[in-house]
C-alpha cells in the first residue's frame, strides 16, 4: 500500500526505508525515512516525560532519524535542545552528534576537504566515547572518514597510500 494512503507508524516507515537502503534504492529509502522522521516529529510528547530516560531515548532516536533523512536543521534543533537537558556522558554524545551534523552539512555543500578535517577532529575529540559504549558510533565515523579520504585521494606521507583511520 502506498504510504500516503495508509497511516503507517513511523517505526514501520523507518524499517521500510532501511530495507530500501540495504537494497541500494537510495531515493526510495530517503522517501520513507523522511516520512518516518516527519511522523515521529508530529507525535506529541507525553506530559511530565521531559527529562525522563524514556523521553531522552525518544529524542535521541528522533534526532538520529532526522540525520538519516538528511534533515540536518531539524536534527540540530533536537540535539541542541537535548544539550541543555543532559550532562556527563550523555552531553558528550550530544556534542558528538552536533559535530557530526556540522560534518554532514559540509559534505552536502561540497566542502569535502573541510568535511574530512571535521571527521579527523571528531575522531580525536570523541575517542573516549568508545569506552562509554559508543564504539560502533566511533567505528562508523572512522569508516566514513576512510571512505572520504580514499575518495579525495588523501595520501599517508609514510606509506604513500590513503591512511584509513589515521589523522593526517
Short mmCIF file of C-alpha atoms in Angstrom, two decimals:
data_model
loop_
_atom_site.label_atom_id
_atom_site.label_comp_id
_atom_site.label_asym_id
_atom_site.label_seq_id
_atom_site.Cartn_x
_atom_site.Cartn_y
_atom_site.Cartn_z
CA UNK A 1 0.00 0.00 0.00
CA UNK A 2 1.32 3.46 -0.83
CA UNK A 3 2.46 5.17 2.38
CA UNK A 4 0.44 8.29 1.63
CA UNK A 5 -2.78 6.27 1.66
CA UNK A 6 -2.12 4.42 4.93
CA UNK A 7 -1.44 5.88 8.37
CA UNK A 8 1.75 3.88 8.94
CA UNK A 9 3.59 4.02 12.26
CA UNK A 10 6.96 5.80 11.99
CA UNK A 11 8.78 2.62 13.08
CA UNK A 12 7.35 0.74 10.08
CA UNK A 13 8.23 3.60 7.73
CA UNK A 14 11.77 3.69 9.10
CA UNK A 15 12.14 -0.08 8.70
CA UNK A 16 10.92 0.06 5.09
CA UNK A 17 13.38 2.89 4.43
CA UNK A 18 16.22 0.83 5.88
CA UNK A 19 15.23 -2.14 3.72
CA UNK A 20 15.29 0.05 0.61
CA UNK A 21 18.69 1.36 1.71
CA UNK A 22 20.10 -2.16 2.01
CA UNK A 23 18.65 -2.95 -1.42
CA UNK A 24 20.52 0.04 -2.86
CA UNK A 25 17.40 2.10 -3.58
CA UNK A 26 18.64 5.37 -2.07
CA UNK A 27 15.79 7.55 -3.39
CA UNK A 28 13.08 5.24 -2.04
CA UNK A 29 14.98 4.84 1.23
CA UNK A 30 15.15 8.62 1.69
CA UNK A 31 11.45 8.95 0.89
CA UNK A 32 10.44 6.51 3.62
CA UNK A 33 12.99 7.75 6.17
CA UNK A 34 11.81 11.34 5.67
CA UNK A 35 8.20 10.26 6.14
CA UNK A 36 9.20 8.41 9.32
CA UNK A 37 11.03 11.49 10.64
CA UNK A 38 8.08 13.76 9.92
CA UNK A 39 5.66 11.28 11.51
CA UNK A 40 7.84 10.89 14.60
CA UNK A 41 8.21 14.64 14.90
CA UNK A 42 4.41 15.03 14.80
CA UNK A 43 3.98 12.55 17.67
CA UNK A 44 3.29 14.61 20.84
CA UNK A 45 5.50 14.29 23.92
CA UNK A 46 3.70 12.94 26.98
CA UNK A 47 3.12 15.36 29.84
CA UNK A 48 5.78 15.02 32.53
CA UNK A 49 8.00 12.92 30.28
CA UNK A 50 10.55 15.70 29.65
CA UNK A 51 13.81 14.79 31.36
CA UNK A 52 12.92 11.13 31.86
CA UNK A 53 15.09 8.38 30.39
CA UNK A 54 12.29 7.37 28.03
CA UNK A 55 11.97 10.95 26.80
CA UNK A 56 15.74 11.27 26.25
CA UNK A 57 15.85 7.98 24.33
CA UNK A 58 12.93 9.07 22.18
CA UNK A 59 14.57 12.43 21.42
CA UNK A 60 17.90 10.76 20.57
CA UNK A 61 16.05 8.45 18.17
CA UNK A 62 14.24 11.41 16.64
CA UNK A 63 17.48 13.31 16.12
CA UNK A 64 19.18 10.26 14.62
CA UNK A 65 16.21 9.74 12.31
CA UNK A 66 16.47 13.36 11.14
CA UNK A 67 20.18 12.78 10.40
CA UNK A 68 19.32 9.65 8.38
CA UNK A 69 16.69 11.64 6.50
CA UNK A 70 19.29 14.34 5.78
CA UNK A 71 17.10 16.87 7.61
CA UNK A 72 20.08 18.44 9.32
CA UNK A 73 18.41 21.62 10.59
CA UNK A 74 15.73 19.57 12.34
CA UNK A 75 18.39 17.23 13.77
CA UNK A 76 20.38 20.22 15.04
CA UNK A 77 17.24 21.57 16.73
CA UNK A 78 16.63 18.28 18.53
CA UNK A 79 20.22 17.83 19.67
CA UNK A 80 20.60 21.50 20.67
CA UNK A 81 17.56 21.13 22.92
CA UNK A 82 18.96 17.87 24.33
CA UNK A 83 22.29 19.56 25.06
CA UNK A 84 20.63 21.75 27.68
CA UNK A 85 18.83 18.75 29.20
CA UNK A 86 21.79 16.39 29.55
CA UNK A 87 25.06 16.17 31.42
CA UNK A 88 28.15 13.99 31.58
CA UNK A 89 28.40 11.21 29.01
CA UNK A 90 25.00 11.99 27.51
CA UNK A 91 26.01 15.58 26.88
CA UNK A 92 29.30 14.44 25.37
CA UNK A 93 27.33 12.20 23.00
CA UNK A 94 25.00 15.10 22.11
CA UNK A 95 28.06 17.25 21.31
CA UNK A 96 29.38 14.38 19.18
CA UNK A 97 26.11 14.30 17.21
CA UNK A 98 26.13 18.09 16.74
CA UNK A 99 29.63 17.89 15.28
CA UNK A 100 28.55 15.03 13.01
CA UNK A 101 25.73 17.25 11.74
CA UNK A 102 28.28 20.00 11.02
CA UNK A 103 30.38 17.49 9.05
CA UNK A 104 27.41 16.19 7.07
CA UNK A 105 26.39 19.74 6.16
CA UNK A 106 29.94 20.49 4.95
CA UNK A 107 29.87 17.39 2.79
CA UNK A 108 26.41 18.27 1.47
CA UNK A 109 27.74 21.71 0.49
CA UNK A 110 30.55 20.05 -1.46
CA UNK A 111 33.26 21.08 1.02
CA UNK A 112 34.75 17.60 1.18
CA UNK A 113 38.23 18.56 2.40
CA UNK A 114 36.70 20.54 5.26
CA UNK A 115 34.41 17.58 6.00
CA UNK A 116 37.44 15.27 6.13
CA UNK A 117 39.17 17.62 8.57
CA UNK A 118 35.99 17.67 10.67
CA UNK A 119 35.89 13.85 10.73
CA UNK A 120 39.53 13.79 11.89
CA UNK A 121 38.63 16.29 14.61
CA UNK A 122 35.63 14.20 15.70
CA UNK A 123 37.71 11.01 15.89
CA UNK A 124 40.32 12.73 18.03
CA UNK A 125 37.96 14.71 20.24
CA UNK A 126 35.41 11.95 20.94
CA UNK A 127 37.58 8.81 21.01
CA UNK A 128 36.65 8.33 24.68
CA UNK A 129 33.05 7.59 23.66
CA UNK A 130 34.27 4.14 22.57
CA UNK A 131 34.86 3.27 26.24
CA UNK A 132 31.43 4.63 27.14
CA UNK A 133 29.50 2.19 24.96
CA UNK A 134 29.52 4.11 21.68
CA UNK A 135 32.24 2.08 19.98
CA UNK A 136 30.06 1.31 16.99
CA UNK A 137 29.35 5.03 16.52
CA UNK A 138 33.08 5.83 16.54
CA UNK A 139 33.74 2.92 14.15
CA UNK A 140 31.08 4.28 11.76
CA UNK A 141 32.73 7.72 11.79
CA UNK A 142 36.11 6.08 11.19
CA UNK A 143 34.71 4.16 8.21
CA UNK A 144 33.10 7.32 6.83
CA UNK A 145 36.43 9.13 7.24
CA UNK A 146 38.30 6.35 5.43
CA UNK A 147 35.85 6.40 2.51
CA UNK A 148 36.08 10.18 2.18
CA UNK A 149 39.90 10.10 2.40
CA UNK A 150 40.01 7.47 -0.35
CA UNK A 151 37.57 9.46 -2.48
CA UNK A 152 39.73 12.57 -2.10
CA UNK A 153 42.98 10.64 -2.62
CA UNK A 154 44.43 11.73 0.70
CA UNK A 155 47.83 10.11 0.98
CA UNK A 156 49.56 8.92 4.14
CA UNK A 157 53.02 10.53 3.94
CA UNK A 158 54.74 7.48 5.48
CA UNK A 159 53.10 4.71 3.44
CA UNK A 160 52.34 6.66 0.29
CA UNK A 161 48.72 5.40 0.36
CA UNK A 162 45.48 6.72 1.78
CA UNK A 163 45.60 6.44 5.54
CA UNK A 164 42.49 4.63 6.73
CA UNK A 165 41.52 5.79 10.19
CA UNK A 166 44.54 7.94 10.89
CA UNK A 167 44.63 11.68 11.30
CA UNK A 168 46.75 13.43 8.67
#
